[in-house]
């Protein structure tokens, strides 16, 4: 991609957002689409979040337990460090990377196929602001549901660690539970939730941009969906860096 | 009535529509015909504002589309019904929900009245029996009929159809053509159909415009289209063997009538 065409895309994305972020034509229709979005993008993602968080939580605790097995450190350190990693980075950034694959490609392919089968033109011809009608409920649903996913991820991640301690016995379950409560800073949870809501906005709006502007046939819709996942992964990692620097630095 | 004045559309320097002037009257079926690639779809999309023309005017009963702001265009579009080439039904909604959609979006009627209106339109296109099916569960012809019902549900003043017969068998094509023609006269609306199907022209083309390479070559009625002395139009009309034979048969009959 040349610099000019990337800049053009950024401009197009901004113009699309301007059309998206307006009050809905009919609030009842918005709510209907919003509910669909909560289910299709949020509720249906719970299982993947739970499964992945459980295993990654377990692996994090396992790795840390094996690597800081030192008489210099109190054994509850494993709990403290694992908690910080799970709360601060895993349950927001890594989980959003995974969701950008699932939710991002879902949004991009749905909008892309509506574009190439002229369903978006049909909305426009009826006098509906199609960008607002189709995209706003998806962004809103995903961003609003994000904290639920993050909290699920935090708990199942820590639970995965708990199970590992039960199996391994070092550190003991009691030490681990003590560790994950020690020096607890509640603001980290809020920080993580805020960050993931930002990522939720990026994932859904960028995927919507790629889908909404797709053209051609089924092949191009697939390409749009792939490009949206690649772009989202880069944007999430880059904005994680910026966000962390701003909030913690 | 829709008037087009000096309509030009260029894509990256190539002219696709070349200074087109046309008038589409109310209550009759206007058909734009031409070979594939002659600019029919581009013209239709310019007319409804899905493509911005390079220059020219498009007047909807005197209101100029090309100078309207987006809010005005959206209000105008509530008077427009359009039948897309692939029907463009929303695939997550049932046939009935599709037809109710414009009402849900814009009508102040209550739910029961909206449903009644949608069912009336479905009845009109003989699709009531399929009201609760999804678009993926019905045939191409049924999709077109459902899409017509959706296009007329808000009582449009203007109806646009892009290739209403493409992908349909001759019998179903005729049903769709007649439906378009009946709706046009019953509701007294301005209808513009884009087609490359000579059968439609002969069936329902009250006013026929022939586009060739972006130029309006010829204009007339369905009764004149076979006897026109325009070479390019003749090439188009008599590309089909059937129409060549009809022409020959007609000439023989008229010879005999003269002779007898
Ligand atoms: N978006 C576009 N960009 C560039 N060229 C286009 C575009 N849309 C149509 N064209 C060109 O305009 C010409 C007319 O196309 P079209 O109106 O689709 O033909 P048809 O009469 O078959 O409907 C074609 O040569 C096509 O390549
Ligand atoms: Mg066409």
Short mmCIF file of C-alpha atoms and ligand atoms in Angstrom, two decimals:
data_model
loop_
_atom_site.label_atom_id
_atom_site.label_comp_id
_atom_site.label_asym_id
_atom_site.label_seq_id
_atom_site.Cartn_x
_atom_site.Cartn_y
_atom_site.Cartn_z
CA UNK A 1 0.00 0.00 0.00
CA UNK A 2 1.44 3.36 -1.01
CA UNK A 3 1.42 6.30 1.39
CA UNK A 4 -1.16 8.18 -0.66
CA UNK A 5 -3.63 5.33 -0.78
CA UNK A 6 -3.20 4.71 2.96
CA UNK A 7 -3.93 8.36 3.63
CA UNK A 8 -6.96 8.11 1.36
CA UNK A 9 -8.17 5.12 3.36
CA UNK A 10 -7.79 7.05 6.62
CA UNK A 11 -9.81 9.89 5.12
CA UNK A 12 -12.49 7.49 3.88
CA UNK A 13 -12.61 5.86 7.31
CA UNK A 14 -13.09 9.25 8.98
CA UNK A 15 -15.86 10.21 6.55
CA UNK A 16 -17.59 6.89 7.14
CA UNK A 17 -17.39 7.39 10.92
CA UNK A 18 -18.97 10.81 10.48
CA UNK A 19 -21.95 9.15 8.78
CA UNK A 20 -22.06 6.40 11.42
CA UNK A 21 -21.95 8.62 14.48
CA UNK A 22 -25.28 10.40 14.07
CA UNK A 23 -28.56 9.85 15.91
CA UNK A 24 -30.47 6.84 14.48
CA UNK A 25 -33.50 7.46 12.20
CA UNK A 26 -35.70 5.24 14.33
CA UNK A 27 -34.68 4.44 17.89
CA UNK A 28 -36.75 1.25 18.04
CA UNK A 29 -34.97 -0.09 14.94
CA UNK A 30 -31.63 0.82 16.47
CA UNK A 31 -32.46 -1.11 19.64
CA UNK A 32 -33.49 -4.13 17.58
CA UNK A 33 -30.16 -4.14 15.75
CA UNK A 34 -28.32 -3.37 18.99
CA UNK A 35 -29.78 -6.46 20.65
CA UNK A 36 -28.86 -8.59 17.64
CA UNK A 37 -25.34 -7.18 17.88
CA UNK A 38 -25.01 -7.91 21.60
CA UNK A 39 -25.90 -11.49 20.90
CA UNK A 40 -23.98 -12.06 17.65
CA UNK A 41 -20.80 -10.21 18.66
CA UNK A 42 -20.79 -10.36 22.46
CA UNK A 43 -22.68 -13.28 23.94
CA UNK A 44 -21.54 -15.66 21.23
CA UNK A 45 -17.90 -14.75 22.00
CA UNK A 46 -18.10 -15.73 25.67
CA UNK A 47 -17.19 -19.35 25.09
CA UNK A 48 -14.04 -18.61 23.13
CA UNK A 49 -13.00 -16.03 25.73
CA UNK A 50 -13.58 -18.49 28.54
CA UNK A 51 -11.73 -21.36 26.91
CA UNK A 52 -8.73 -19.33 25.82
CA UNK A 53 -8.49 -17.40 29.08
CA UNK A 54 -8.58 -20.59 31.10
CA UNK A 55 -5.68 -22.15 29.23
CA UNK A 56 -3.58 -19.01 28.93
CA UNK A 57 -4.15 -18.28 32.65
CA UNK A 58 -3.00 -21.78 33.46
CA UNK A 59 0.08 -21.48 31.23
CA UNK A 60 1.02 -18.08 32.66
CA UNK A 61 0.92 -19.39 36.23
CA UNK A 62 2.78 -22.53 35.23
CA UNK A 63 5.54 -20.61 33.47
CA UNK A 64 5.95 -18.11 36.27
CA UNK A 65 5.96 -20.82 38.93
CA UNK A 66 8.67 -22.71 37.07
CA UNK A 67 10.78 -19.65 36.32
CA UNK A 68 10.83 -17.81 39.61
CA UNK A 69 11.35 -20.83 41.74
CA UNK A 70 13.86 -19.04 43.95
CA UNK A 71 14.35 -19.02 47.73
CA UNK A 72 14.87 -15.23 47.50
CA UNK A 73 11.24 -14.62 46.53
CA UNK A 74 8.23 -15.41 48.69
CA UNK A 75 6.10 -18.05 46.96
CA UNK A 76 3.03 -15.82 46.78
CA UNK A 77 4.94 -13.75 44.16
CA UNK A 78 3.63 -16.18 41.54
CA UNK A 79 0.07 -15.09 42.32
CA UNK A 80 0.92 -11.39 42.30
CA UNK A 81 2.79 -11.45 39.00
CA UNK A 82 0.28 -13.69 37.25
CA UNK A 83 -2.54 -11.44 38.38
CA UNK A 84 -0.84 -8.35 37.01
CA UNK A 85 -0.19 -9.98 33.64
CA UNK A 86 -3.69 -11.40 33.35
CA UNK A 87 -5.43 -8.21 34.46
CA UNK A 88 -3.29 -5.68 32.62
CA UNK A 89 -2.40 -7.28 29.32
CA UNK A 90 -3.94 -10.63 28.76
CA UNK A 91 -7.63 -10.00 29.49
CA UNK A 92 -7.61 -6.83 27.40
CA UNK A 93 -4.94 -6.76 24.70
CA UNK A 94 -4.42 -10.43 23.90
CA UNK A 95 -8.09 -11.19 24.19
CA UNK A 96 -8.92 -8.31 21.82
CA UNK A 97 -6.39 -9.65 19.33
CA UNK A 98 -8.27 -12.94 19.38
CA UNK A 99 -11.63 -11.20 19.15
CA UNK A 100 -10.45 -9.13 16.21
CA UNK A 101 -10.27 -12.40 14.33
CA UNK A 102 -13.70 -13.61 15.36
CA UNK A 103 -15.74 -10.41 15.64
CA UNK A 104 -13.80 -8.41 13.04
CA UNK A 105 -14.19 -10.99 10.32
CA UNK A 106 -17.85 -11.48 11.25
CA UNK A 107 -18.61 -7.77 10.81
CA UNK A 108 -16.49 -7.34 7.66
CA UNK A 109 -17.96 -10.34 5.88
CA UNK A 110 -21.55 -9.51 6.80
CA UNK A 111 -21.28 -5.92 5.57
CA UNK A 112 -19.19 -6.95 2.56
CA UNK A 113 -21.75 -9.45 1.36
CA UNK A 114 -24.53 -6.90 1.90
CA UNK A 115 -22.53 -4.46 -0.23
CA UNK A 116 -21.96 -6.78 -3.18
CA UNK A 117 -25.55 -8.04 -3.23
CA UNK A 118 -26.77 -4.41 -3.37
CA UNK A 119 -28.52 -4.65 0.02
CA UNK A 120 -26.68 -1.51 1.13
CA UNK A 121 -27.80 0.30 -2.04
CA UNK A 122 -31.33 -0.88 -1.30
CA UNK A 123 -31.15 0.76 2.13
CA UNK A 124 -29.82 3.97 0.62
CA UNK A 125 -32.59 4.04 -1.98
CA UNK A 126 -35.18 3.75 0.78
CA UNK A 127 -33.70 6.90 2.28
CA UNK A 128 -31.99 5.12 5.17
CA UNK A 129 -28.53 6.24 6.28
CA UNK A 130 -27.12 2.76 5.73
CA UNK A 131 -23.81 3.42 7.53
CA UNK A 132 -25.63 4.58 10.62
CA UNK A 133 -28.27 1.87 10.50
CA UNK A 134 -25.86 -1.02 9.96
CA UNK A 135 -22.69 0.03 11.74
CA UNK A 136 -23.65 2.08 14.79
CA UNK A 137 -25.57 -0.75 16.54
CA UNK A 138 -22.65 -3.12 15.99
CA UNK A 139 -20.05 -0.73 17.40
CA UNK A 140 -22.30 0.17 20.34
CA UNK A 141 -23.15 -3.45 21.12
CA UNK A 142 -19.56 -4.61 21.02
CA UNK A 143 -18.15 -1.71 23.06
CA UNK A 144 -20.90 -1.99 25.68
CA UNK A 145 -20.49 -5.74 26.00
CA UNK A 146 -16.70 -5.60 26.16
CA UNK A 147 -16.45 -5.16 29.97
CA UNK A 148 -18.44 -8.35 30.41
CA UNK A 149 -15.98 -10.24 28.22
CA UNK A 150 -13.00 -8.71 30.04
CA UNK A 151 -14.38 -9.69 33.45
CA UNK A 152 -15.10 -13.20 32.24
CA UNK A 153 -11.56 -13.37 30.91
CA UNK A 154 -10.02 -12.13 34.18
CA UNK A 155 -11.88 -14.62 36.31
CA UNK A 156 -11.38 -17.64 34.10
CA UNK A 157 -7.71 -16.71 33.61
CA UNK A 158 -7.14 -16.61 37.36
CA UNK A 159 -9.19 -19.76 37.73
CA UNK A 160 -6.95 -21.53 35.19
CA UNK A 161 -4.01 -20.63 37.43
CA UNK A 162 -5.87 -21.94 40.45
CA UNK A 163 -6.35 -25.31 38.78
CA UNK A 164 -2.66 -25.49 37.89
CA UNK A 165 -1.73 -24.84 41.52
CA UNK A 166 -4.12 -27.57 42.58
CA UNK A 167 -2.48 -30.01 40.17
CA UNK A 168 1.14 -28.97 40.79
CA UNK A 169 0.96 -28.16 44.48
CA UNK A 170 3.71 -25.48 44.17
CA UNK A 171 2.77 -22.84 45.01
CA UNK A 172 -0.02 -24.20 47.15
CA UNK A 173 -3.59 -23.15 46.38
CA UNK A 174 -3.67 -21.06 49.55
CA UNK A 175 -0.47 -19.20 48.64
CA UNK A 176 -1.76 -18.58 45.13
CA UNK A 177 -5.08 -17.23 46.40
CA UNK A 178 -3.21 -15.05 48.88
CA UNK A 179 -0.92 -13.89 46.06
CA UNK A 180 -3.65 -12.83 43.68
CA UNK A 181 -5.12 -10.67 46.44
CA UNK A 182 -1.88 -9.15 47.72
CA UNK A 183 -1.04 -5.53 46.79
CA UNK A 184 -4.20 -5.44 44.70
CA UNK A 185 -4.78 -2.17 42.90
CA UNK A 186 -8.41 -1.90 41.82
CA UNK A 187 -7.65 0.82 39.28
CA UNK A 188 -5.87 -1.78 37.13
CA UNK A 189 -9.22 -3.44 36.50
CA UNK A 190 -10.75 -0.15 35.38
CA UNK A 191 -7.71 0.57 33.28
CA UNK A 192 -8.03 -2.79 31.57
CA UNK A 193 -11.74 -2.34 30.93
CA UNK A 194 -11.25 1.14 29.49
CA UNK A 195 -8.49 -0.12 27.24
CA UNK A 196 -10.52 -3.01 25.95
CA UNK A 197 -13.49 -0.74 25.20
CA UNK A 198 -11.16 1.38 23.08
CA UNK A 199 -10.01 -1.77 21.30
CA UNK A 200 -13.63 -2.82 20.88
CA UNK A 201 -14.31 0.44 19.10
CA UNK A 202 -11.26 0.00 16.87
CA UNK A 203 -12.10 -3.63 16.00
CA UNK A 204 -15.74 -3.01 15.12
CA UNK A 205 -15.28 0.27 13.27
CA UNK A 206 -12.25 -0.81 11.24
CA UNK A 207 -13.89 -4.11 10.30
CA UNK A 208 -17.04 -2.21 9.35
CA UNK A 209 -14.97 0.10 7.14
CA UNK A 210 -13.42 -2.80 5.24
CA UNK A 211 -16.74 -4.57 4.82
CA UNK A 212 -18.79 -1.50 3.94
CA UNK A 213 -16.34 -0.39 1.24
CA UNK A 214 -15.86 -3.85 -0.30
CA UNK A 215 -16.58 -4.19 -4.00
CA UNK A 216 -16.55 -7.00 -6.54
CA UNK A 217 -17.56 -10.53 -5.60
CA UNK A 218 -17.31 -13.18 -2.90
CA UNK A 219 -13.53 -13.32 -3.28
CA UNK A 220 -13.17 -9.60 -2.52
CA UNK A 221 -15.40 -9.97 0.53
CA UNK A 222 -13.04 -12.64 1.85
CA UNK A 223 -10.08 -10.36 1.15
CA UNK A 224 -11.77 -7.44 2.90
CA UNK A 225 -12.32 -9.62 5.93
CA UNK A 226 -8.69 -10.77 5.97
CA UNK A 227 -7.38 -7.24 5.57
CA UNK A 228 -9.59 -6.05 8.43
CA UNK A 229 -8.09 -8.67 10.77
CA UNK A 230 -4.51 -7.78 9.79
CA UNK A 231 -5.15 -4.06 10.14
CA UNK A 232 -6.90 -4.53 13.48
CA UNK A 233 -4.06 -6.61 14.92
CA UNK A 234 -1.54 -3.90 14.05
CA UNK A 235 -3.78 -1.13 15.37
CA UNK A 236 -4.47 -2.94 18.65
CA UNK A 237 -0.80 -3.56 19.40
CA UNK A 238 0.21 -0.04 18.40
CA UNK A 239 -2.52 1.60 20.44
CA UNK A 240 -1.73 -0.68 23.39
CA UNK A 241 1.74 0.80 23.40
CA UNK A 242 0.41 4.36 23.25
CA UNK A 243 -2.29 3.71 25.83
CA UNK A 244 0.10 2.04 28.26
CA UNK A 245 2.60 4.86 27.88
CA UNK A 246 -0.09 7.48 28.51
CA UNK A 247 -1.75 5.73 31.42
CA UNK A 248 1.24 4.28 33.25
CA UNK A 249 4.30 6.16 32.07
CA UNK B 1 -42.22 12.98 -14.47
CA UNK B 2 -38.44 12.81 -14.51
CA UNK B 3 -36.39 14.96 -16.88
CA UNK B 4 -32.74 14.43 -17.70
CA UNK B 5 -30.81 17.30 -19.22
CA UNK B 6 -27.40 17.00 -20.78
CA UNK B 7 -26.35 14.16 -18.48
CA UNK B 8 -22.64 13.32 -18.64
CA UNK B 9 -20.77 10.71 -16.63
CA UNK B 10 -17.04 10.15 -16.89
CA UNK B 11 -14.97 7.51 -15.10
CA UNK B 12 -11.26 8.46 -15.05
CA UNK B 13 -11.57 10.41 -18.27
CA UNK B 14 -13.67 7.90 -20.24
CA UNK B 15 -17.14 9.13 -21.01
CA UNK B 16 -19.72 6.50 -20.17
CA UNK B 17 -22.79 8.73 -20.66
CA UNK B 18 -22.60 11.35 -23.40
CA UNK B 19 -24.91 14.35 -23.14
CA UNK B 20 -28.15 12.50 -22.61
CA UNK B 21 -31.48 14.31 -22.74
CA UNK B 22 -34.63 12.39 -21.91
CA UNK B 23 -38.09 12.80 -20.45
CA UNK B 24 -39.81 10.03 -18.55
CA UNK B 25 -43.56 10.52 -18.27
CA UNK B 26 -45.81 9.49 -15.42
CA UNK B 27 -48.15 6.51 -15.74
CA UNK B 28 -46.23 4.81 -18.54
CA UNK B 29 -43.41 2.29 -18.56
CA UNK B 30 -40.16 3.84 -19.79
CA UNK B 31 -37.59 1.31 -20.92
CA UNK B 32 -33.90 1.98 -21.44
CA UNK B 33 -32.40 -0.68 -23.69
CA UNK B 34 -28.93 -1.30 -25.02
CA UNK B 35 -26.15 -3.82 -25.25
CA UNK B 36 -24.29 -4.91 -22.18
CA UNK B 37 -21.77 -2.19 -21.27
CA UNK B 38 -23.69 0.58 -23.03
CA UNK B 39 -24.16 2.56 -19.80
CA UNK B 40 -27.69 1.57 -18.73
CA UNK B 41 -26.88 0.74 -15.12
CA UNK B 42 -24.69 3.82 -14.77
CA UNK B 43 -27.56 5.94 -16.09
CA UNK B 44 -30.04 4.37 -13.67
CA UNK B 45 -27.67 4.85 -10.73
CA UNK B 46 -27.16 8.49 -11.73
CA UNK B 47 -30.91 8.96 -11.87
CA UNK B 48 -31.36 7.74 -8.28
CA UNK B 49 -28.22 9.46 -7.01
CA UNK B 50 -26.18 6.35 -6.18
CA UNK B 51 -23.60 7.71 -8.65
CA UNK B 52 -22.77 11.40 -8.86
CA UNK B 53 -22.98 12.56 -12.50
CA UNK B 54 -20.09 14.57 -13.93
CA UNK B 55 -22.48 17.21 -15.23
CA UNK B 56 -26.11 17.68 -16.20
CA UNK B 57 -29.43 17.98 -14.45
CA UNK B 58 -31.91 15.43 -13.16
CA UNK B 59 -35.33 16.86 -12.37
CA UNK B 60 -37.91 15.00 -10.30
CA UNK B 61 -41.12 16.89 -11.07
CA UNK B 62 -39.00 20.02 -11.27
CA UNK B 63 -36.81 19.33 -8.22
CA UNK B 64 -33.15 19.10 -9.20
CA UNK B 65 -31.47 16.04 -7.69
CA UNK B 66 -27.95 17.14 -8.61
CA UNK B 67 -28.05 20.23 -6.40
CA UNK B 68 -29.79 18.62 -3.41
CA UNK B 69 -28.06 18.17 -0.06
CA UNK B 70 -27.91 14.66 1.42
CA UNK B 71 -30.85 15.25 3.77
CA UNK B 72 -33.03 16.38 0.87
CA UNK B 73 -31.94 13.41 -1.22
CA UNK B 74 -32.93 11.09 1.59
CA UNK B 75 -36.37 12.65 1.81
CA UNK B 76 -36.81 12.40 -1.97
CA UNK B 77 -35.84 8.74 -1.81
CA UNK B 78 -38.80 7.92 0.38
CA UNK B 79 -40.79 8.53 -2.84
CA UNK B 80 -38.57 6.14 -4.78
CA UNK B 81 -38.96 2.38 -5.09
CA UNK B 82 -36.23 0.34 -6.72
CA UNK B 83 -36.00 -3.22 -7.91
CA UNK B 84 -32.38 -4.35 -8.00
CA UNK B 85 -30.94 -6.86 -10.43
CA UNK B 86 -30.47 -9.51 -7.73
CA UNK B 87 -33.58 -8.40 -5.79
CA UNK B 88 -31.37 -7.27 -2.83
CA UNK B 89 -33.72 -8.61 -0.17
CA UNK B 90 -32.24 -8.43 3.34
CA UNK B 91 -31.21 -12.00 3.93
CA UNK B 92 -31.63 -12.01 7.70
CA UNK B 93 -35.33 -11.02 7.42
CA UNK B 94 -38.34 -13.01 6.24
CA UNK B 95 -40.24 -11.96 3.12
CA UNK B 96 -42.88 -10.23 5.26
CA UNK B 97 -40.27 -8.46 7.39
CA UNK B 98 -38.51 -7.33 4.24
CA UNK B 99 -41.69 -5.77 2.92
CA UNK B 100 -42.47 -4.23 6.31
CA UNK B 101 -38.98 -2.79 6.63
CA UNK B 102 -39.58 0.59 4.91
CA UNK B 103 -42.73 0.98 7.00
CA UNK B 104 -40.87 0.13 10.22
CA UNK B 105 -38.32 2.75 9.27
CA UNK B 106 -40.55 5.59 8.12
CA UNK B 107 -44.24 5.04 8.70
CA UNK B 108 -46.17 6.40 11.68
CA UNK B 109 -48.73 3.61 11.46
CA UNK B 110 -48.95 1.12 14.33
CA UNK B 111 -47.62 -2.39 13.98
CA UNK B 112 -50.91 -3.98 13.03
CA UNK B 113 -51.57 -1.47 10.26
CA UNK B 114 -48.02 -1.81 8.96
CA UNK B 115 -48.46 -5.56 8.81
CA UNK B 116 -51.74 -5.17 6.97
CA UNK B 117 -50.18 -2.84 4.42
CA UNK B 118 -47.26 -5.24 3.86
CA UNK B 119 -49.65 -8.16 3.43
CA UNK B 120 -51.68 -6.14 0.95
CA UNK B 121 -48.57 -5.54 -1.15
CA UNK B 122 -47.55 -9.19 -0.93
CA UNK B 123 -51.03 -10.18 -2.05
CA UNK B 124 -50.65 -7.77 -4.98
CA UNK B 125 -47.59 -9.68 -6.21
CA UNK B 126 -49.12 -13.04 -5.28
CA UNK B 127 -46.57 -13.84 -2.59
CA UNK B 128 -48.66 -13.98 0.56
CA UNK B 129 -48.18 -17.74 0.82
CA UNK B 130 -44.40 -17.22 1.16
CA UNK B 131 -44.59 -14.40 3.72
CA UNK B 132 -42.76 -16.24 6.47
CA UNK B 133 -39.96 -17.73 4.38
CA UNK B 134 -36.43 -16.38 4.26
CA UNK B 135 -34.98 -15.11 0.95
CA UNK B 136 -32.65 -18.12 0.84
CA UNK B 137 -35.70 -20.39 0.79
CA UNK B 138 -37.43 -18.96 -2.30
CA UNK B 139 -36.76 -18.96 -6.06
CA UNK B 140 -35.34 -16.10 -8.14
CA UNK B 141 -38.74 -15.12 -9.54
CA UNK B 142 -40.27 -15.08 -6.06
CA UNK B 143 -37.42 -12.90 -4.81
CA UNK B 144 -38.12 -10.41 -7.59
CA UNK B 145 -41.82 -10.38 -6.70
CA UNK B 146 -41.07 -9.86 -3.00
CA UNK B 147 -38.68 -7.06 -3.94
CA UNK B 148 -41.42 -5.42 -6.01
CA UNK B 149 -43.74 -5.60 -3.01
CA UNK B 150 -41.06 -3.96 -0.87
CA UNK B 151 -40.48 -1.28 -3.52
CA UNK B 152 -44.16 -0.26 -3.64
CA UNK B 153 -45.02 -0.56 0.06
CA UNK B 154 -44.54 3.16 0.76
CA UNK B 155 -46.58 4.21 -2.29
CA UNK B 156 -43.64 5.51 -4.30
CA UNK B 157 -44.07 8.11 -7.03
CA UNK B 158 -41.06 6.79 -8.93
CA UNK B 159 -40.16 3.16 -9.63
CA UNK B 160 -36.79 2.00 -10.99
CA UNK B 161 -36.01 -1.53 -12.15
CA UNK B 162 -32.55 -2.77 -13.15
CA UNK B 163 -32.80 -5.79 -15.46
CA UNK B 164 -35.97 -7.17 -13.85
CA UNK B 165 -35.84 -10.27 -16.06
CA UNK B 166 -32.24 -11.30 -15.82
CA UNK B 167 -31.89 -14.87 -14.69
CA UNK B 168 -35.60 -15.66 -15.04
CA UNK B 169 -37.36 -18.07 -17.37
CA UNK B 170 -39.59 -16.54 -20.12
CA UNK B 171 -42.84 -17.28 -18.33
CA UNK B 172 -41.72 -15.74 -15.03
CA UNK B 173 -40.22 -12.80 -16.95
CA UNK B 174 -43.60 -12.09 -18.43
CA UNK B 175 -45.27 -12.20 -15.00
CA UNK B 176 -42.75 -9.69 -13.66
CA UNK B 177 -43.14 -7.44 -16.73
CA UNK B 178 -46.90 -7.40 -16.41
CA UNK B 179 -46.67 -6.70 -12.71
CA UNK B 180 -44.45 -3.69 -13.37
CA UNK B 181 -46.78 -2.46 -16.08
CA UNK B 182 -49.93 -2.91 -13.96
CA UNK B 183 -48.43 -1.20 -10.95
CA UNK B 184 -47.35 1.71 -13.12
CA UNK B 185 -50.86 2.34 -14.43
CA UNK B 186 -52.73 1.42 -11.23
CA UNK B 187 -50.73 3.77 -9.03
CA UNK B 188 -49.93 6.29 -11.79
CA UNK B 189 -46.20 6.40 -11.10
CA UNK B 190 -43.14 7.23 -13.17
CA UNK B 191 -41.47 3.94 -14.01
CA UNK B 192 -38.03 3.47 -15.55
CA UNK B 193 -36.87 -0.02 -16.47
CA UNK B 194 -33.40 -0.94 -17.68
CA UNK B 195 -33.33 -4.04 -19.84
CA UNK B 196 -31.60 -5.81 -22.68
CA UNK B 197 -34.58 -8.09 -23.17
CA UNK B 198 -36.54 -7.40 -26.38
CA UNK B 199 -39.51 -9.37 -25.06
CA UNK B 200 -40.00 -6.82 -22.28
CA UNK B 201 -39.78 -4.00 -24.76
CA UNK B 202 -42.50 -5.49 -26.93
CA UNK B 203 -44.64 -6.40 -23.90
CA UNK B 204 -44.59 -3.24 -21.86
CA UNK B 205 -42.34 -0.57 -23.43
CA UNK B 206 -44.59 2.48 -23.73
CA UNK B 207 -41.55 4.68 -24.20
CA UNK B 208 -38.32 3.11 -25.38
CA UNK B 209 -34.88 4.71 -25.22
CA UNK B 210 -32.00 3.01 -26.98
CA UNK B 211 -28.54 3.62 -25.53
CA UNK B 212 -25.46 2.76 -27.55
CA UNK B 213 -21.98 3.43 -26.18
CA UNK B 214 -23.34 6.09 -23.87
CA UNK B 215 -25.26 7.93 -26.58
CA UNK B 216 -29.04 8.08 -26.82
CA UNK B 217 -29.43 6.72 -30.35
CA UNK B 218 -33.16 6.42 -30.65
CA UNK B 219 -36.42 7.00 -28.81
CA UNK B 220 -39.90 5.75 -29.63
CA UNK B 221 -42.63 3.33 -28.62
CA UNK B 222 -42.83 -0.46 -28.67
CA UNK B 223 -44.83 -0.38 -31.91
CA UNK B 224 -42.08 1.61 -33.67
CA UNK B 225 -39.07 -0.27 -32.39
CA UNK B 226 -39.20 -3.04 -35.04
CA UNK B 227 -39.66 -0.66 -37.95
CA UNK B 228 -37.10 1.99 -37.01
CA UNK B 229 -34.61 3.02 -39.66
CA UNK B 230 -31.69 3.25 -37.25
CA UNK B 231 -28.95 0.83 -38.13
CA UNK B 232 -27.56 0.42 -34.62
CA UNK B 233 -31.02 -0.15 -33.19
CA UNK B 234 -31.77 -2.71 -35.90
CA UNK B 235 -28.54 -4.51 -35.09
CA UNK B 236 -29.65 -4.71 -31.48
CA UNK B 237 -33.28 -5.69 -32.13
CA UNK B 238 -32.57 -8.25 -34.81
CA UNK B 239 -29.61 -9.83 -33.07
CA UNK B 240 -32.23 -12.34 -31.99
CA UNK B 241 -33.24 -14.86 -34.63
CA UNK B 242 -36.82 -14.81 -33.37
CA UNK B 243 -37.24 -11.10 -34.00
CA UNK B 244 -35.71 -11.44 -37.48
CA UNK B 245 -38.29 -14.08 -38.29
CA UNK B 246 -41.13 -12.02 -36.84
CA UNK B 247 -40.02 -9.11 -39.02
CA UNK B 248 -39.95 -11.29 -42.14
CA UNK B 249 -43.35 -12.76 -41.29
CA UNK B 250 -44.79 -9.31 -40.78
CA UNK B 251 -43.48 -8.20 -44.17
CA UNK B 252 -44.99 -11.24 -45.85
CA UNK B 253 -48.33 -10.61 -44.20
CA UNK B 254 -48.37 -6.96 -45.20
CA UNK B 255 -47.39 -7.91 -48.79
CA UNK B 256 -50.27 -10.34 -48.92
CA UNK B 257 -52.66 -7.76 -47.50
CA UNK B 258 -51.58 -5.31 -50.20
CA UNK B 259 -51.84 -8.01 -52.84
CA UNK B 260 -55.21 -9.29 -51.61
N1 LIG C 1 -17.62 2.42 -11.11
C1 LIG C 1 -17.14 2.39 -12.37
N2 LIG C 1 -15.89 2.79 -12.64
C2 LIG C 1 -15.40 2.79 -13.89
N3 LIG C 1 -16.09 2.39 -14.96
C3 LIG C 1 -17.35 1.98 -14.78
C4 LIG C 1 -17.95 1.95 -13.48
N4 LIG C 1 -19.22 1.50 -13.59
C5 LIG C 1 -19.39 1.26 -14.90
N5 LIG C 1 -18.29 1.53 -15.62
C6 LIG C 1 -18.15 1.40 -17.08
O1 LIG C 1 -19.23 2.03 -17.68
C7 LIG C 1 -19.67 1.30 -18.82
C8 LIG C 1 -21.16 1.06 -18.75
O2 LIG C 1 -21.44 0.15 -17.71
P1 LIG C 1 -22.91 -0.27 -17.30
O3 LIG C 1 -23.74 0.93 -17.16
O4 LIG C 1 -22.78 -1.15 -16.12
O5 LIG C 1 -23.38 -1.11 -18.55
P2 LIG C 1 -24.77 -1.84 -18.77
O6 LIG C 1 -25.40 -1.13 -19.92
O7 LIG C 1 -24.43 -3.24 -19.14
O8 LIG C 1 -25.56 -1.75 -17.52
C9 LIG C 1 -18.86 0.04 -18.86
O9 LIG C 1 -17.86 0.19 -19.86
C10 LIG C 1 -18.22 -0.04 -17.49
O10 LIG C 1 -16.95 -0.63 -17.57
MG1 LIG C 2 -26.25 -3.31 -16.12
#
